[in-house]
Short mmCIF file of C-alpha atoms in Angstrom, two decimals:
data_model
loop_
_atom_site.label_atom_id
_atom_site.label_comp_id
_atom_site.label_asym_id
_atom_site.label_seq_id
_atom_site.Cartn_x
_atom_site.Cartn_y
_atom_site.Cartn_z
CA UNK A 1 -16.63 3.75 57.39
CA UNK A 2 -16.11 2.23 54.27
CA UNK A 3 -12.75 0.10 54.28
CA UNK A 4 -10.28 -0.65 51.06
CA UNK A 5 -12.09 -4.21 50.35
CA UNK A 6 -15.60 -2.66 50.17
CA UNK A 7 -14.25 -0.05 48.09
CA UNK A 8 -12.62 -2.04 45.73
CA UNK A 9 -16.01 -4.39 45.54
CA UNK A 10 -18.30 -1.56 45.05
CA UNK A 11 -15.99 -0.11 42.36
CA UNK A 12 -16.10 -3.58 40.72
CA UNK A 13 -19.68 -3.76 40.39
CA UNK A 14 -19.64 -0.37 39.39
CA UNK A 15 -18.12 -0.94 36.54
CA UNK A 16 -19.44 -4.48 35.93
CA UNK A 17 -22.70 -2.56 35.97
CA UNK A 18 -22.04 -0.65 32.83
CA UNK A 19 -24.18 -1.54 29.82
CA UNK A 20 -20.85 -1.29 27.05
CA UNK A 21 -18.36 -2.53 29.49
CA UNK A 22 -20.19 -5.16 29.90
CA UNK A 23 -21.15 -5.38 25.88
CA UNK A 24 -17.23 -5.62 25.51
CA UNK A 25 -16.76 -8.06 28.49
CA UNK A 26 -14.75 -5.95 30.21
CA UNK A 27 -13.28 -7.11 33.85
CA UNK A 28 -11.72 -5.48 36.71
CA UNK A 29 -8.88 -7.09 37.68
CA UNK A 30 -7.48 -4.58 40.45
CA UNK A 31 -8.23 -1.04 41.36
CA UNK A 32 -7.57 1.39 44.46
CA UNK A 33 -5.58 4.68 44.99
CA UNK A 34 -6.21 6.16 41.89
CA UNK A 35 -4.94 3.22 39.99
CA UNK A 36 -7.51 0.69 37.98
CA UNK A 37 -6.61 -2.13 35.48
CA UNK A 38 -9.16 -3.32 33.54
CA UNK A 39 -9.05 -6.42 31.01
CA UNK A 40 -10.97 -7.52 27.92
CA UNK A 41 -11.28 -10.83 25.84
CA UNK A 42 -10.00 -11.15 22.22
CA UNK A 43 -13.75 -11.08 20.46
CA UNK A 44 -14.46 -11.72 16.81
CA UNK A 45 -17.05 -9.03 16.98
CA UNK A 46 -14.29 -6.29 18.13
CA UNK A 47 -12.46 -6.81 15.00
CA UNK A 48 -11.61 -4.20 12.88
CA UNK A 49 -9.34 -5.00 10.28
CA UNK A 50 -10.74 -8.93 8.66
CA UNK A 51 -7.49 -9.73 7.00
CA UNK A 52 -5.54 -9.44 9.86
CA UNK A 53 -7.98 -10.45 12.77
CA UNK A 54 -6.81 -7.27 14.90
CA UNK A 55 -9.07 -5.99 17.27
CA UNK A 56 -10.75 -2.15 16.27
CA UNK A 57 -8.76 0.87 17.47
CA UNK A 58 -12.05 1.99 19.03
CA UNK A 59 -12.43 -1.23 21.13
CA UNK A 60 -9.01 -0.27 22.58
CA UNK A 61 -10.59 3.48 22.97
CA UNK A 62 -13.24 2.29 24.90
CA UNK A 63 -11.14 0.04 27.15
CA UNK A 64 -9.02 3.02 27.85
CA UNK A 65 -11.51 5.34 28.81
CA UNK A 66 -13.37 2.85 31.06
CA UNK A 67 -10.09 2.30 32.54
CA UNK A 68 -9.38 6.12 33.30
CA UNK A 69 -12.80 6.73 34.98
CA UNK A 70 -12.40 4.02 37.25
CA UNK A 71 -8.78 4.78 38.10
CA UNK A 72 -10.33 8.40 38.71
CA UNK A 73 -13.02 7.14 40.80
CA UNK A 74 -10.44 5.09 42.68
CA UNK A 75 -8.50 8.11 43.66
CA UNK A 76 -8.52 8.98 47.46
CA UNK A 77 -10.07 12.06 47.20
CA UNK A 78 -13.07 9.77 46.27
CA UNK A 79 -14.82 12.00 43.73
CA UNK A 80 -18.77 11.44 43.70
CA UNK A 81 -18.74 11.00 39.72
CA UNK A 82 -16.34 11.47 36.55
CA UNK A 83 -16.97 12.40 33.11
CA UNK A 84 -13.90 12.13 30.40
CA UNK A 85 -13.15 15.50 28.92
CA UNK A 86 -10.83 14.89 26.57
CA UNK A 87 -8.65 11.82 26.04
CA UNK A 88 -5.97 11.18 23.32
CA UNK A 89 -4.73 7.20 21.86
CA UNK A 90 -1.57 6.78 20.63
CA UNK A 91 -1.88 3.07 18.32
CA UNK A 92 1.58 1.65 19.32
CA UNK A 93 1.48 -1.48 17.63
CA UNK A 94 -1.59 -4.01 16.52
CA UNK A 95 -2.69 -6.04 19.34
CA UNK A 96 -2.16 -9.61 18.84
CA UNK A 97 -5.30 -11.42 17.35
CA UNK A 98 -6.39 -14.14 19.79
CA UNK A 99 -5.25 -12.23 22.99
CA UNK A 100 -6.43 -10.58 25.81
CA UNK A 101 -5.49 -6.84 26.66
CA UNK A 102 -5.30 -5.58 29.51
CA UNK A 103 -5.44 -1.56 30.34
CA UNK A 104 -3.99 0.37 33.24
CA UNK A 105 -4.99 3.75 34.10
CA UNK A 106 -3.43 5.85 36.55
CA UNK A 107 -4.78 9.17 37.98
CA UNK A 108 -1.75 11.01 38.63
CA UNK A 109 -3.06 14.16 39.78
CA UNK A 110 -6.46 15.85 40.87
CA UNK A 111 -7.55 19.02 41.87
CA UNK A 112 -11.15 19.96 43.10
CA UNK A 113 -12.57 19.50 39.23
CA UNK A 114 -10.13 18.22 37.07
CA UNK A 115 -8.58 14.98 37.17
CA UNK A 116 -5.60 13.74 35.24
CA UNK A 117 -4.95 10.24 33.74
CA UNK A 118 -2.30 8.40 32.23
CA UNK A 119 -2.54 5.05 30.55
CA UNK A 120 -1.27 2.25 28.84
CA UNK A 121 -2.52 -1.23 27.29
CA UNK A 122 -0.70 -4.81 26.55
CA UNK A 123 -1.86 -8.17 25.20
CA UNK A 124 0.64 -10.87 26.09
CA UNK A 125 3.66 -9.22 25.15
CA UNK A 126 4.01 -7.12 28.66
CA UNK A 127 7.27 -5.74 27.40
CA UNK A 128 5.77 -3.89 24.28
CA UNK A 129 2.24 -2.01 24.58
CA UNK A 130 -0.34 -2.02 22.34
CA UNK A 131 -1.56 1.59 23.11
CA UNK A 132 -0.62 4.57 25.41
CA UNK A 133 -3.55 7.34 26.63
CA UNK A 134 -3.19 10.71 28.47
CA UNK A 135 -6.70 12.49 29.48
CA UNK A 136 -7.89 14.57 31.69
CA UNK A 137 -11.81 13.88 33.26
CA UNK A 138 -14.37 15.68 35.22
CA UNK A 139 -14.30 15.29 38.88
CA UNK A 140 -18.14 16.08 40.48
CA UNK A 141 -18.08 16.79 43.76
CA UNK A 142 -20.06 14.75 46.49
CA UNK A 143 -22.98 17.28 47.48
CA UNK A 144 -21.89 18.17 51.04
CA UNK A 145 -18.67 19.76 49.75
CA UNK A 146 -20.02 22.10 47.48
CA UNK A 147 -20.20 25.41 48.15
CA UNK B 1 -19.55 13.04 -30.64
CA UNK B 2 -19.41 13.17 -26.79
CA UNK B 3 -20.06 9.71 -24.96
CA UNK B 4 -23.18 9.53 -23.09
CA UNK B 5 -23.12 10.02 -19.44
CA UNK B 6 -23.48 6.84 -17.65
CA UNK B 7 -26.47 5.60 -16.26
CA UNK B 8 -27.44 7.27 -13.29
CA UNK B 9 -28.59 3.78 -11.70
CA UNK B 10 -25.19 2.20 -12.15
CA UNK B 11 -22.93 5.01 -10.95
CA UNK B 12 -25.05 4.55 -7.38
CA UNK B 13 -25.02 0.72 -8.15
CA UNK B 14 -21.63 1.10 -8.24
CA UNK B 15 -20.79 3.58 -5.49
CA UNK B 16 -22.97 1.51 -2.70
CA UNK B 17 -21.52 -1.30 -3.86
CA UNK B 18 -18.00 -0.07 -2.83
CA UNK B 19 -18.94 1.58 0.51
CA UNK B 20 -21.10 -2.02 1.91
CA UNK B 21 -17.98 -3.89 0.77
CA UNK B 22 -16.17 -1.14 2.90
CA UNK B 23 -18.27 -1.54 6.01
CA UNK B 24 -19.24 -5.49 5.95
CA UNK B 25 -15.53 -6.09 6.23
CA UNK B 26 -15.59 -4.73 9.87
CA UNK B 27 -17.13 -6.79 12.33
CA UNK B 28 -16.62 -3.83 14.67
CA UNK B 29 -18.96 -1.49 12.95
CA UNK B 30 -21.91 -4.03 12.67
CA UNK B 31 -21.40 -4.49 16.50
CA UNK B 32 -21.38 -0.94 17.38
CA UNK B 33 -24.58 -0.68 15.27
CA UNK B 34 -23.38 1.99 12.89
CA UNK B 35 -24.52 2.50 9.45
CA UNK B 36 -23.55 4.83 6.48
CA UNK B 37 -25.79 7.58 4.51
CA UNK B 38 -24.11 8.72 1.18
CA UNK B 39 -24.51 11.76 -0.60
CA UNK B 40 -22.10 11.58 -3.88
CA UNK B 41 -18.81 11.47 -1.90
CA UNK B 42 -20.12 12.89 1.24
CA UNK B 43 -20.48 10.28 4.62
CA UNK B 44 -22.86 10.81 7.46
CA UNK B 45 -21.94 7.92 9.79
CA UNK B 46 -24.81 7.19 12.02
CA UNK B 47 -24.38 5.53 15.43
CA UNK B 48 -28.06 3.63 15.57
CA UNK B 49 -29.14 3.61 19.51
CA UNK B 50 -28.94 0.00 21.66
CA UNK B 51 -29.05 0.04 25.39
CA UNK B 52 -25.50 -1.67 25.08
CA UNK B 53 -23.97 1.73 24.24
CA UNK B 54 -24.83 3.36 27.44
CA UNK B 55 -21.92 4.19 30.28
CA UNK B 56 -23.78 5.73 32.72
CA UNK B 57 -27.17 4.12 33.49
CA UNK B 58 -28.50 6.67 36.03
CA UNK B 59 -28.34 9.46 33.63
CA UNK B 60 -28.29 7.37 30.78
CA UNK B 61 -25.65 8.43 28.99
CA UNK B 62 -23.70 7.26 26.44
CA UNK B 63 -20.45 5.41 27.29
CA UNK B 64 -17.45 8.07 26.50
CA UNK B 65 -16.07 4.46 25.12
CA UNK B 66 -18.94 4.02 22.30
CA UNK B 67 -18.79 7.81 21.73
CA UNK B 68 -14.99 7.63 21.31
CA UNK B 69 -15.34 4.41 18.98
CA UNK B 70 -18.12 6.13 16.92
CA UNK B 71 -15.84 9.10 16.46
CA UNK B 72 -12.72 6.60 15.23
CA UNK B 73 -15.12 4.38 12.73
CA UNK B 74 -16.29 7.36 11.00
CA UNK B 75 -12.81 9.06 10.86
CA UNK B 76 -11.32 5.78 9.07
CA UNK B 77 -14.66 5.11 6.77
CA UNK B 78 -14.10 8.85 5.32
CA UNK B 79 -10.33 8.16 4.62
CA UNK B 80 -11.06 4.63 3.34
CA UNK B 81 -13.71 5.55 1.41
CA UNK B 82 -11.91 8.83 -0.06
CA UNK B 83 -9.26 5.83 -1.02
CA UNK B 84 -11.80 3.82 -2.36
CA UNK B 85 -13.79 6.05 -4.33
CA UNK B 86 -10.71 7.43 -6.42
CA UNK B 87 -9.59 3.60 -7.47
CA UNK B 88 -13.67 2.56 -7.96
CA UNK B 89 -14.25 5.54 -10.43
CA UNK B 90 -11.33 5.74 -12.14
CA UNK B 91 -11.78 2.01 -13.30
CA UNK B 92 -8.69 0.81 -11.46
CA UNK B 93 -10.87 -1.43 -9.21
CA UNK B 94 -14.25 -2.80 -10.35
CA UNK B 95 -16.51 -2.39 -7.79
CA UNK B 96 -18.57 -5.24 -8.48
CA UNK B 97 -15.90 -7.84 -7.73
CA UNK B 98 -14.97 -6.34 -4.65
CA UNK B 99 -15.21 -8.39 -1.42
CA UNK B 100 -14.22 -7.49 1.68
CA UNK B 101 -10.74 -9.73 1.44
CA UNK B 102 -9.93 -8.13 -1.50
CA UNK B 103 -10.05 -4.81 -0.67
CA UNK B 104 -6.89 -2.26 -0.43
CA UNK B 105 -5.74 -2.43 2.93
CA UNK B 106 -7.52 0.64 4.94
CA UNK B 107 -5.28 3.43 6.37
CA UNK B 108 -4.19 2.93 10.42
CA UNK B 109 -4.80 4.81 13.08
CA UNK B 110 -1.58 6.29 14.04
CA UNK B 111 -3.10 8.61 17.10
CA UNK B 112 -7.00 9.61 17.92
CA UNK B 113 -8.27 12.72 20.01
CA UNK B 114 -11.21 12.80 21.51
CA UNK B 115 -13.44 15.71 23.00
CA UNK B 116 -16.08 15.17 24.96
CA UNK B 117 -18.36 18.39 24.95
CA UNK B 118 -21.35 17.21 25.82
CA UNK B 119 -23.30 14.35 27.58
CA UNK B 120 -24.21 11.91 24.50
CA UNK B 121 -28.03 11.23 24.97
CA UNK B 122 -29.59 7.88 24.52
CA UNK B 123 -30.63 8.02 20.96
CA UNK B 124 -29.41 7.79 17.50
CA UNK B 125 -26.06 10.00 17.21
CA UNK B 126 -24.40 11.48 13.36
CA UNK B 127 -20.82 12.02 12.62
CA UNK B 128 -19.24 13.58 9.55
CA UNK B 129 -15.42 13.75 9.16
CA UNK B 130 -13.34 15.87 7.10
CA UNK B 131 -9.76 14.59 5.36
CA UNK B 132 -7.45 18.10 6.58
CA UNK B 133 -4.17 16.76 4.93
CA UNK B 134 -3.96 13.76 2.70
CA UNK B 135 -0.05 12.73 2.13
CA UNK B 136 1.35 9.73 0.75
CA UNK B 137 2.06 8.47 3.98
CA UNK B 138 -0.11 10.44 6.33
CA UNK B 139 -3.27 12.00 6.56
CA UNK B 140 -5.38 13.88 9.20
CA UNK B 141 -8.54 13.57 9.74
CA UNK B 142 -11.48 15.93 11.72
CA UNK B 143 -14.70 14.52 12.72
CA UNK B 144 -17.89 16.01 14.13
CA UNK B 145 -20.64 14.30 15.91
CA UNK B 146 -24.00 15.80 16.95
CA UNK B 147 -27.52 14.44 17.96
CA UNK B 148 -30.59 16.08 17.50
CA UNK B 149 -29.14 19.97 16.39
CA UNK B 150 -26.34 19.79 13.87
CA UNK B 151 -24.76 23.00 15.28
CA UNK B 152 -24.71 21.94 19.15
CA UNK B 153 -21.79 18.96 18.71
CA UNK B 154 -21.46 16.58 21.44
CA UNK B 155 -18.26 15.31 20.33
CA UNK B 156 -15.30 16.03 18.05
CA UNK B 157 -12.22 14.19 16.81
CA UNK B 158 -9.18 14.10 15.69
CA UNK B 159 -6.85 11.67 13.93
CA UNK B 160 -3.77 10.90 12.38
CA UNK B 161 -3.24 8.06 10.03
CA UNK B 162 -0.95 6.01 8.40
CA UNK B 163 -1.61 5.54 4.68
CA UNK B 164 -1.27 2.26 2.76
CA UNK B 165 0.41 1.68 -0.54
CA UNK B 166 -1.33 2.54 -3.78
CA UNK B 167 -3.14 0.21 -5.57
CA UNK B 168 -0.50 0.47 -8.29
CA UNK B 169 2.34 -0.18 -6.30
CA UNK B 170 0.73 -3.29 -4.79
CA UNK B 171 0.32 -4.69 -7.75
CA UNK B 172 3.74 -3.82 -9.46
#
């Protein structure tokens, strides 16, 4: 039996494993029961707009959707894999050059192959996010339950 | 008399010269590895393949991050570039003195939807994007990605923008 601790160590090399997670030096700072958040480093090579210094929308996208699939993966239905289907960004505000953000994803419902997942993102201003996502991913069965 | 039509070495000169100045200024894009084709004032954004873009390595697939990122770059080049390449030709900006700190602010991504219809396999990737509605203060945008068949996507976008101020009202 695996217990909560292994879980949540597995999951972290899991995602630590990824080749763009890693690329963006992402890190998983909790995750378990369907809820993951996932941090990333303010990186000169993320930025998007030089003027400013603010990160790239699509860093933030990326963030988010790592975030999602490993709040899916979390769940306690434990699905054997996740793909996103869709998932939608709303750009709140520009993140903060020089900060962190941080991302939390929760799955807040599944069935047998959907699941759903809300989530938001913050630099150091907890108060006032940086981004909001809603999405809905795959959820693949381990192979003794199917059918 | 009619004028003779310009050169047709320094309308390209000119043209490349706005969209590099339009893609060096985004540190973002040269990490992702993504590069431009033009065609007059048509885009093909082209995600170039690195084993840092992958999310799932026992596949390998793509990361739906990269994909999502890809989709969002090309979305904001067309825009900026459709931008661009109305101030460039008209003569209100000269393209040759353009750097990236000088450039009109870019439009800003108000809201981006992404569908994920197929696995992205590990190799090169295209996306064109389409301006639906151009306002004064918002515009949406449509993009398509595909790998090796144009028709079978593997990814599609959608985005809403918020539009900067004209160049003449910057500058009055």
């Amino acid at each position: 039996m695996v217990n909560a601790a292994d879980k949540a160590r597995i999951a972290r090399q899991f995602i630590e494993a990824i080749p763009f997670s890693r690329a963006l030096k992402m890190n998983l700072d909790e995750i378990g029961d369907g809820v993951a958040v996932i941090s990333m480093p303010y990186d000169a090579a993320l930025v998007g707009d030089p003027v400013s210094g603010v990160i790239h929308g699509g860093a933030v996208s990326a963030l988010m959707d790592t975030c999602g699939g490993a709040a899916v993966m979390s769940h306690p239905h434990a699905p054997a894999g996740t793909a996103t289907i869709d998932l939608r960004i709303d750009y709140m505000r520009a993140a903060t050059p020089g900060q962190r953000i941080t991302a939390r994803a929760e799955c807040y419902h599944i069935t047998r192959s959907v699941a759903f997942v809300r989530a938001q993102a913050w630099d150091d201003d907890a108060d006032n996010p940086v981004a909001a996502a809603s999405g809905a991913f795959t959820v693949e069965q381990p192979p003794e339950a199917k059918p | 008399m009619r004028a003779r039509p310009e050169p047709v070495h320094l309308i390209k000169q000119r043209r490349d010269r706005a969209l590099a100045v339009l893609v060096e200024g985004v540190p973002y894009i040269r990490f992702m590895g993504i590069s431009f084709d033009r065609r007059g004032d048509e885009l093909t954004a082209v995600l170039n393949y690195s084993d840092k873009l992958i999310g799932n390595p026992l596949l390998p697939a793509l990361h739906g991050g990269a994909t999502a990122a890809f989709l969002e770059v090309a979305a904001v080049m067309e825009l900026g570039f459709h931008l661009l390449w109305d101030d460039v030709e008209s003569g209100r900006l000269d393209a040759d003195s353009l750097t990236p700190e000088t450039l009109p602010r870019m439009p800003k991504t108000i809201d981006f939807t992404v569908d994920y219809l197929r696995t992205g396999l590990p190799r090169d990737a295209y996306a064109r994007a389409r301006v639906n509605r151009l306002g004064r203060r918002y515009a949406s945008v449509h993009v398509e990605a595909w790998q090796d068949n144009r028709e079978r996507l593997f990814a599609q976008g959608t985005g809403h923008f918020l539009m900067p101020a004209p160049v003449s009202a910057r500058d009055g």
